[in-house]
PDB file of C-alpha atoms in Angstrom:
ATOM      1  CA  UNK I   1       4.490   2.428 -30.291  1.00 54.00           C
ATOM      2  CA  UNK I   2       3.314   3.488 -26.839  1.00 65.00           C
ATOM      3  CA  UNK I   3       1.071   0.412 -26.566  1.00 70.00           C
ATOM      4  CA  UNK I   4       4.072  -1.811 -27.352  1.00 74.00           C
ATOM      5  CA  UNK I   5       6.147  -0.091 -24.682  1.00 76.00           C
ATOM      6  CA  UNK I   6       3.308  -0.354 -22.160  1.00 71.00           C
ATOM      7  CA  UNK I   7       3.049  -4.063 -22.931  1.00 72.00           C
ATOM      8  CA  UNK I   8       6.776  -4.591 -22.454  1.00 77.00           C
ATOM      9  CA  UNK I   9       6.742  -2.604 -19.203  1.00 73.00           C
ATOM     10  CA  UNK I  10       3.798  -4.689 -17.987  1.00 73.00           C
ATOM     11  CA  UNK I  11       5.773  -7.869 -18.733  1.00 73.00           C
ATOM     12  CA  UNK I  12       8.789  -6.479 -16.856  1.00 78.00           C
ATOM     13  CA  UNK I  13       6.549  -5.543 -13.924  1.00 74.00           C
ATOM     14  CA  UNK I  14       5.030  -9.006 -13.624  1.00 68.00           C
ATOM     15  CA  UNK I  15       8.395 -10.752 -14.038  1.00 72.00           C
ATOM     16  CA  UNK I  16       9.993  -8.475 -11.442  1.00 71.00           C
ATOM     17  CA  UNK I  17       7.251  -9.217  -8.916  1.00 65.00           C
ATOM     18  CA  UNK I  18       7.647 -12.957  -9.428  1.00 63.00           C
ATOM     19  CA  UNK I  19      11.444 -12.750  -9.046  1.00 67.00           C
ATOM     20  CA  UNK I  20      11.183 -10.353  -6.064  1.00 62.00           C
ATOM     21  CA  UNK I  21      13.144  -7.633  -7.897  1.00 70.00           C
ATOM     22  CA  UNK I  22      11.063  -4.903  -6.291  1.00 66.00           C
ATOM     23  CA  UNK I  23      13.267  -1.959  -7.216  1.00 70.00           C
ATOM     24  CA  UNK I  24      12.895  -2.971 -10.855  1.00 75.00           C
ATOM     25  CA  UNK I  25       9.133  -3.385 -10.411  1.00 73.00           C
ATOM     26  CA  UNK I  26       8.923   0.089  -8.903  1.00 72.00           C
ATOM     27  CA  UNK I  27      10.828   1.510 -11.877  1.00 76.00           C
ATOM     28  CA  UNK I  28       8.448  -0.218 -14.285  1.00 76.00           C
ATOM     29  CA  UNK I  29       5.417   1.350 -12.599  1.00 76.00           C
ATOM     30  CA  UNK I  30       7.084   4.768 -12.677  1.00 75.00           C
ATOM     31  CA  UNK I  31       7.909   4.484 -16.400  1.00 77.00           C
ATOM     32  CA  UNK I  32       4.378   3.312 -17.183  1.00 75.00           C
ATOM     33  CA  UNK I  33       2.975   6.425 -15.530  1.00 76.00           C
ATOM     34  CA  UNK I  34       5.460   8.675 -17.327  1.00 78.00           C
ATOM     35  CA  UNK I  35       4.583   7.085 -20.665  1.00 76.00           C
ATOM     36  CA  UNK I  36       0.894   7.634 -19.928  1.00 77.00           C
ATOM     37  CA  UNK I  37       1.558  11.312 -19.202  1.00 79.00           C
ATOM     38  CA  UNK I  38       3.419  11.721 -22.512  1.00 81.00           C
ATOM     39  CA  UNK I  39       0.558  10.028 -24.352  1.00 77.00           C
ATOM     40  CA  UNK I  40      -1.944  12.335 -22.627  1.00 74.00           C
ATOM     41  CA  UNK I  41       0.074  15.389 -23.689  1.00 75.00           C
ATOM     42  CA  UNK I  42       0.172  14.244 -27.319  1.00 76.00           C
ATOM     43  CA  UNK I  43      -3.484  13.187 -27.566  1.00 72.00           C
ATOM     44  CA  UNK I  44      -4.933  15.958 -25.428  1.00 70.00           C
ATOM     45  CA  UNK I  45      -6.438  13.550 -22.899  1.00 68.00           C
ATOM     46  CA  UNK I  46      -6.356  14.339 -19.203  1.00 60.00           C
ATOM     47  CA  UNK I  47      -3.376  13.025 -17.259  1.00 54.00           C
ATOM     48  CA  UNK I  48      -5.713  11.395 -14.737  1.00 55.00           C
ATOM     49  CA  UNK I  49      -7.453   9.429 -17.503  1.00 56.00           C
ATOM     50  CA  UNK I  50      -4.153   8.103 -18.809  1.00 54.00           C
ATOM     51  CA  UNK I  51      -2.913   7.224 -15.323  1.00 52.00           C
ATOM     52  CA  UNK I  52      -6.166   5.353 -14.747  1.00 53.00           C
ATOM     53  CA  UNK I  53      -5.373   3.303 -17.859  1.00 55.00           C
ATOM     54  CA  UNK I  54      -1.982   2.449 -16.374  1.00 54.00           C
ATOM     55  CA  UNK I  55      -3.623   1.401 -13.130  1.00 54.00           C
ATOM     56  CA  UNK I  56      -5.929  -0.897 -15.094  1.00 52.00           C
ATOM     57  CA  UNK I  57      -2.972  -2.347 -17.011  1.00 52.00           C
ATOM     58  CA  UNK I  58      -1.039  -3.043 -13.820  1.00 53.00           C
ATOM     59  CA  UNK I  59      -4.028  -4.948 -12.461  1.00 50.00           C
ATOM     60  CA  UNK I  60      -4.988  -6.616 -15.767  1.00 48.00           C
ATOM     61  CA  UNK I  61      -4.187 -10.159 -14.672  1.00 40.00           C
ATOM     62  CA  UNK I  62      -5.404  -9.833 -11.089  1.00 41.00           C
ATOM     63  CA  UNK I  63      -8.618 -11.500  -9.994  1.00 37.00           C
ATOM     64  CA  UNK I  64     -10.052  -9.095  -7.418  1.00 35.00           C
ATOM     65  CA  UNK I  65     -13.165 -10.301  -5.642  1.00 32.00           C
ATOM     66  CA  UNK I  66     -14.910  -7.077  -4.648  1.00 32.00           C
ATOM     67  CA  UNK I  67     -17.047  -7.458  -1.552  1.00 38.00           C
ATOM     68  CA  UNK I  68     -19.532  -4.956  -0.122  1.00 37.00           C
ATOM     69  CA  UNK I  69     -18.305  -4.961   3.448  1.00 38.00           C
ATOM     70  CA  UNK I  70     -14.973  -3.308   2.715  1.00 47.00           C
ATOM     71  CA  UNK I  71     -15.628  -1.379  -0.474  1.00 49.00           C
ATOM     72  CA  UNK I  72     -14.150   1.888   0.786  1.00 53.00           C
ATOM     73  CA  UNK I  73     -10.831   0.170   1.512  1.00 58.00           C
ATOM     74  CA  UNK I  74     -10.717  -1.493  -1.904  1.00 54.00           C
ATOM     75  CA  UNK I  75     -11.608   1.684  -3.755  1.00 55.00           C
ATOM     76  CA  UNK I  76      -8.890   3.681  -2.022  1.00 54.00           C
ATOM     77  CA  UNK I  77      -6.236   1.062  -2.711  1.00 55.00           C
ATOM     78  CA  UNK I  78      -7.240   0.530  -6.343  1.00 52.00           C
ATOM     79  CA  UNK I  79      -7.266   4.157  -7.425  1.00 50.00           C
ATOM     80  CA  UNK I  80      -3.880   5.686  -8.428  1.00 48.00           C
ATOM     81  CA  UNK I  81      -2.843   7.891  -5.522  1.00 42.00           C
ATOM     82  CA  UNK I  82       0.467   9.217  -6.856  1.00 40.00           C
ATOM     83  CA  UNK I  83       0.255  12.542  -8.685  1.00 42.00           C
ATOM     84  CA  UNK I  84       2.530  13.292 -11.631  1.00 42.00           C
ATOM     85  CA  UNK I  85       4.612  15.809  -9.692  1.00 42.00           C
ATOM     86  CA  UNK I  86       4.916  13.815  -6.461  1.00 46.00           C
ATOM     87  CA  UNK I  87       8.459  13.126  -5.377  1.00 49.00           C
ATOM     88  CA  UNK I  88       9.652   9.532  -5.299  1.00 54.00           C
ATOM     89  CA  UNK I  89      10.558   9.729  -1.614  1.00 57.00           C
ATOM     90  CA  UNK I  90       6.913  10.423  -0.773  1.00 72.00           C
ATOM     91  CA  UNK I  91       5.742   7.236  -2.475  1.00 84.00           C
ATOM     92  CA  UNK I  92       4.821   4.254  -0.327  1.00 89.00           C
ATOM     93  CA  UNK I  93       5.489   0.857  -1.908  1.00 89.00           C
ATOM     94  CA  UNK I  94       4.072  -2.388  -0.568  1.00 92.00           C
ATOM     95  CA  UNK I  95       5.144  -5.810  -1.863  1.00 90.00           C
ATOM     96  CA  UNK I  96       3.864  -9.271  -0.978  1.00 90.00           C
ATOM     97  CA  UNK I  97       6.284 -12.197  -1.369  1.00 88.00           C
ATOM     98  CA  UNK I  98       3.940 -15.175  -1.463  1.00 86.00           C
ATOM     99  CA  UNK I  99       6.565 -17.922  -1.243  1.00 85.00           C
ATOM    100  CA  UNK I 100       7.981 -16.613   2.023  1.00 88.00           C
ATOM    101  CA  UNK I 101       4.708 -15.025   3.239  1.00 91.00           C
ATOM    102  CA  UNK I 102       6.601 -11.786   3.796  1.00 92.00           C
ATOM    103  CA  UNK I 103       5.483  -8.185   3.342  1.00 94.00           C
ATOM    104  CA  UNK I 104       7.981  -5.524   2.317  1.00 93.00           C
ATOM    105  CA  UNK I 105       7.237  -1.867   3.066  1.00 93.00           C
ATOM    106  CA  UNK I 106       9.383   0.691   1.266  1.00 91.00           C
ATOM    107  CA  UNK I 107       9.465   4.438   1.664  1.00 89.00           C
ATOM    108  CA  UNK I 108      12.763   5.802   0.396  1.00 85.00           C
ATOM    109  CA  UNK I 109      15.225   5.521   2.073  1.00 84.00           C
ATOM    110  CA  UNK I 110      13.534   3.173   4.565  1.00 88.00           C
ATOM    111  CA  UNK I 111      12.680  -0.464   3.895  1.00 90.00           C
ATOM    112  CA  UNK I 112      11.078  -2.882   6.359  1.00 94.00           C
ATOM    113  CA  UNK I 113      10.177  -6.549   5.928  1.00 94.00           C
ATOM    114  CA  UNK I 114       7.903  -8.507   8.265  1.00 95.00           C
ATOM    115  CA  UNK I 115       6.030 -11.782   8.224  1.00 95.00           C
ATOM    116  CA  UNK I 116       2.394 -11.987   7.227  1.00 95.00           C
ATOM    117  CA  UNK I 117       1.678 -13.154  10.780  1.00 95.00           C
ATOM    118  CA  UNK I 118       3.101  -9.895  12.152  1.00 97.00           C
ATOM    119  CA  UNK I 119       0.896  -7.794   9.895  1.00 97.00           C
ATOM    120  CA  UNK I 120      -2.158  -9.910  10.731  1.00 96.00           C
ATOM    121  CA  UNK I 121      -1.600  -9.318  14.448  1.00 97.00           C
ATOM    122  CA  UNK I 122      -1.005  -5.610  13.824  1.00 97.00           C
ATOM    123  CA  UNK I 123      -4.383  -5.334  12.078  1.00 97.00           C
ATOM    124  CA  UNK I 124      -6.206  -7.398  14.683  1.00 96.00           C
ATOM    125  CA  UNK I 125      -5.045  -5.068  17.423  1.00 96.00           C
ATOM    126  CA  UNK I 126      -6.223  -2.141  15.313  1.00 96.00           C
ATOM    127  CA  UNK I 127      -9.640  -3.805  15.170  1.00 95.00           C
ATOM    128  CA  UNK I 128      -9.808  -3.587  18.950  1.00 94.00           C
ATOM    129  CA  UNK I 129      -9.826   0.204  18.603  1.00 93.00           C
ATOM    130  CA  UNK I 130     -13.002   0.348  16.521  1.00 93.00           C
ATOM    131  CA  UNK I 131     -15.435   2.916  17.866  1.00 91.00           C
ATOM    132  CA  UNK I 132     -12.899   4.436  20.238  1.00 92.00           C
ATOM    133  CA  UNK I 133     -11.474   7.946  20.335  1.00 93.00           C
ATOM    134  CA  UNK I 134      -8.662   8.915  17.916  1.00 94.00           C
ATOM    135  CA  UNK I 135      -5.234   7.614  18.899  1.00 95.00           C
ATOM    136  CA  UNK I 136      -1.630   7.900  17.734  1.00 96.00           C
ATOM    137  CA  UNK I 137       0.962   5.367  16.636  1.00 96.00           C
ATOM    138  CA  UNK I 138       2.778   6.139  19.893  1.00 96.00           C
ATOM    139  CA  UNK I 139      -0.258   5.077  21.918  1.00 96.00           C
ATOM    140  CA  UNK I 140      -0.636   1.957  19.792  1.00 96.00           C
ATOM    141  CA  UNK I 141       3.031   1.042  20.272  1.00 97.00           C
ATOM    142  CA  UNK I 142       2.894   1.549  24.030  1.00 96.00           C
ATOM    143  CA  UNK I 143      -0.211  -0.637  24.233  1.00 96.00           C
ATOM    144  CA  UNK I 144       0.606  -3.511  21.878  1.00 96.00           C
ATOM    145  CA  UNK I 145       4.387  -3.606  21.300  1.00 96.00           C
ATOM    146  CA  UNK I 146       4.758  -6.464  23.753  1.00 95.00           C
ATOM    147  CA  UNK I 147       2.278  -8.593  21.817  1.00 95.00           C
ATOM    148  CA  UNK I 148       3.928  -7.819  18.460  1.00 96.00           C
ATOM    149  CA  UNK I 149       7.573  -8.375  19.418  1.00 95.00           C
ATOM    150  CA  UNK I 150       7.373 -12.210  19.234  1.00 94.00           C
ATOM    151  CA  UNK I 151       6.550 -11.842  15.520  1.00 94.00           C
ATOM    152  CA  UNK I 152       9.612  -9.775  14.559  1.00 94.00           C
ATOM    153  CA  UNK I 153      13.343  -9.463  15.203  1.00 93.00           C
ATOM    154  CA  UNK I 154      13.240  -5.664  15.199  1.00 94.00           C
ATOM    155  CA  UNK I 155      14.533  -3.949  18.305  1.00 94.00           C
ATOM    156  CA  UNK I 156      12.229  -1.599  20.216  1.00 94.00           C
ATOM    157  CA  UNK I 157      13.389   1.627  18.539  1.00 94.00           C
ATOM    158  CA  UNK I 158      13.129   0.140  15.043  1.00 95.00           C
ATOM    159  CA  UNK I 159       9.731  -1.373  15.784  1.00 96.00           C
ATOM    160  CA  UNK I 160       8.509   1.997  17.022  1.00 96.00           C
ATOM    161  CA  UNK I 161       9.602   3.679  13.769  1.00 96.00           C
ATOM    162  CA  UNK I 162       8.056   0.908  11.693  1.00 96.00           C
ATOM    163  CA  UNK I 163       4.687   1.181  13.420  1.00 97.00           C
ATOM    164  CA  UNK I 164       4.703   4.926  12.779  1.00 96.00           C
ATOM    165  CA  UNK I 165       5.241   4.187   9.083  1.00 96.00           C
ATOM    166  CA  UNK I 166       2.560   1.476   9.133  1.00 96.00           C
ATOM    167  CA  UNK I 167       0.059   4.074  10.297  1.00 96.00           C
ATOM    168  CA  UNK I 168       0.798   6.059   7.130  1.00 94.00           C
ATOM    169  CA  UNK I 169       0.217   2.978   5.004  1.00 95.00           C
ATOM    170  CA  UNK I 170      -3.030   2.221   6.805  1.00 95.00           C
ATOM    171  CA  UNK I 171      -4.236   5.776   6.289  1.00 94.00           C
ATOM    172  CA  UNK I 172      -3.514   5.530   2.551  1.00 92.00           C
ATOM    173  CA  UNK I 173      -5.473   2.257   2.461  1.00 92.00           C
ATOM    174  CA  UNK I 174      -8.444   3.727   4.366  1.00 91.00           C
ATOM    175  CA  UNK I 175      -7.824   1.289   7.207  1.00 95.00           C
ATOM    176  CA  UNK I 176      -7.284   4.366   9.371  1.00 96.00           C
ATOM    177  CA  UNK I 177      -9.090   7.675   8.963  1.00 95.00           C
ATOM    178  CA  UNK I 178      -8.473  11.165  10.295  1.00 93.00           C
ATOM    179  CA  UNK I 179     -10.981  12.783  12.638  1.00 90.00           C
ATOM    180  CA  UNK I 180     -12.820  16.005  11.835  1.00 87.00           C
ATOM    181  CA  UNK I 181     -11.376  18.445  12.611  1.00 86.00           C
ATOM    182  CA  UNK I 182      -7.966  16.759  12.171  1.00 81.00           C
ATOM    183  CA  UNK I 183      -5.898  16.050  15.261  1.00 83.00           C
ATOM    184  CA  UNK I 184      -2.133  15.944  14.849  1.00 84.00           C
ATOM    185  CA  UNK I 185      -0.850  12.373  14.350  1.00 88.00           C
ATOM    186  CA  UNK I 186      -4.155  10.900  15.538  1.00 94.00           C
ATOM    187  CA  UNK I 187      -6.457   8.532  13.699  1.00 95.00           C
ATOM    188  CA  UNK I 188      -9.522   6.412  14.245  1.00 93.00           C
ATOM    189  CA  UNK I 189     -10.169   2.937  12.833  1.00 95.00           C
ATOM    190  CA  UNK I 190     -12.422   2.488   9.807  1.00 94.00           C
ATOM    191  CA  UNK I 191     -15.598   0.857  11.128  1.00 92.00           C
ATOM    192  CA  UNK I 192     -15.552  -1.553   8.155  1.00 92.00           C
ATOM    193  CA  UNK I 193     -12.047  -2.848   8.872  1.00 93.00           C
ATOM    194  CA  UNK I 194     -11.685  -6.623   8.631  1.00 93.00           C
ATOM    195  CA  UNK I 195      -8.086  -7.802   9.021  1.00 94.00           C
ATOM    196  CA  UNK I 196      -8.454 -10.833   6.755  1.00 94.00           C
ATOM    197  CA  UNK I 197     -10.028  -8.725   3.994  1.00 94.00           C
ATOM    198  CA  UNK I 198      -7.011  -6.404   4.000  1.00 94.00           C
ATOM    199  CA  UNK I 199      -4.584  -9.323   3.900  1.00 94.00           C
ATOM    200  CA  UNK I 200      -6.533 -11.021   1.106  1.00 93.00           C
ATOM    201  CA  UNK I 201      -6.504  -7.848  -0.955  1.00 93.00           C
ATOM    202  CA  UNK I 202      -2.750  -7.299  -0.560  1.00 92.00           C
ATOM    203  CA  UNK I 203      -2.035 -10.947  -1.390  1.00 90.00           C
ATOM    204  CA  UNK I 204      -4.088 -10.635  -4.589  1.00 90.00           C
ATOM    205  CA  UNK I 205      -2.424  -7.382  -5.638  1.00 86.00           C
ATOM    206  CA  UNK I 206       1.165  -8.430  -4.797  1.00 85.00           C
ATOM    207  CA  UNK I 207       2.382  -4.857  -5.343  1.00 85.00           C
ATOM    208  CA  UNK I 208       0.762  -1.566  -4.323  1.00 87.00           C
ATOM    209  CA  UNK I 209       1.952   1.979  -4.926  1.00 84.00           C
ATOM    210  CA  UNK I 210       0.261   4.382  -2.516  1.00 80.00           C
TER     211      UNK I 210
END
């Protein structure tokens, strides 16, 4: 019975992505994880093992070309990062709408949508910080906001908030890393970062839950 439900949820997930019904897609992922946890309880398997199965099911029809140069990024994004007891508002959702070439970033209650060109420029400016000292989203905004504004209609205050959120996404994806010892709100750029590799990965995945 659980395999039938997982199959139906997988169908709903794929259909929701194609029709851009992202709230419904998010619900499907959540229910798939909950069903996996119930199955783990009944069978005595570990919750992590069952969640891994869900992650594999979500990506079943995706052709991911794994390349050596950015393996740490791919591994971090592929592994399920949401624990069973994590609150929904802490979950970061990322959707790629291929027809419009738009990326949608959702962290309840905030939702932002930007063009693929905006995100490409954002990553390219991050690449300029490779090998430099840790920096904050505030420093990034003050340095590059002028270059990014032509790619979005967001006003300055909204763009500032969005870039702060983007830093959280990039940390979850291993695009950004925290220094040791940690410095408050400061990050350094993964030395393996390649902007086009990140974009290619997101385009292949279409939906990521971080």
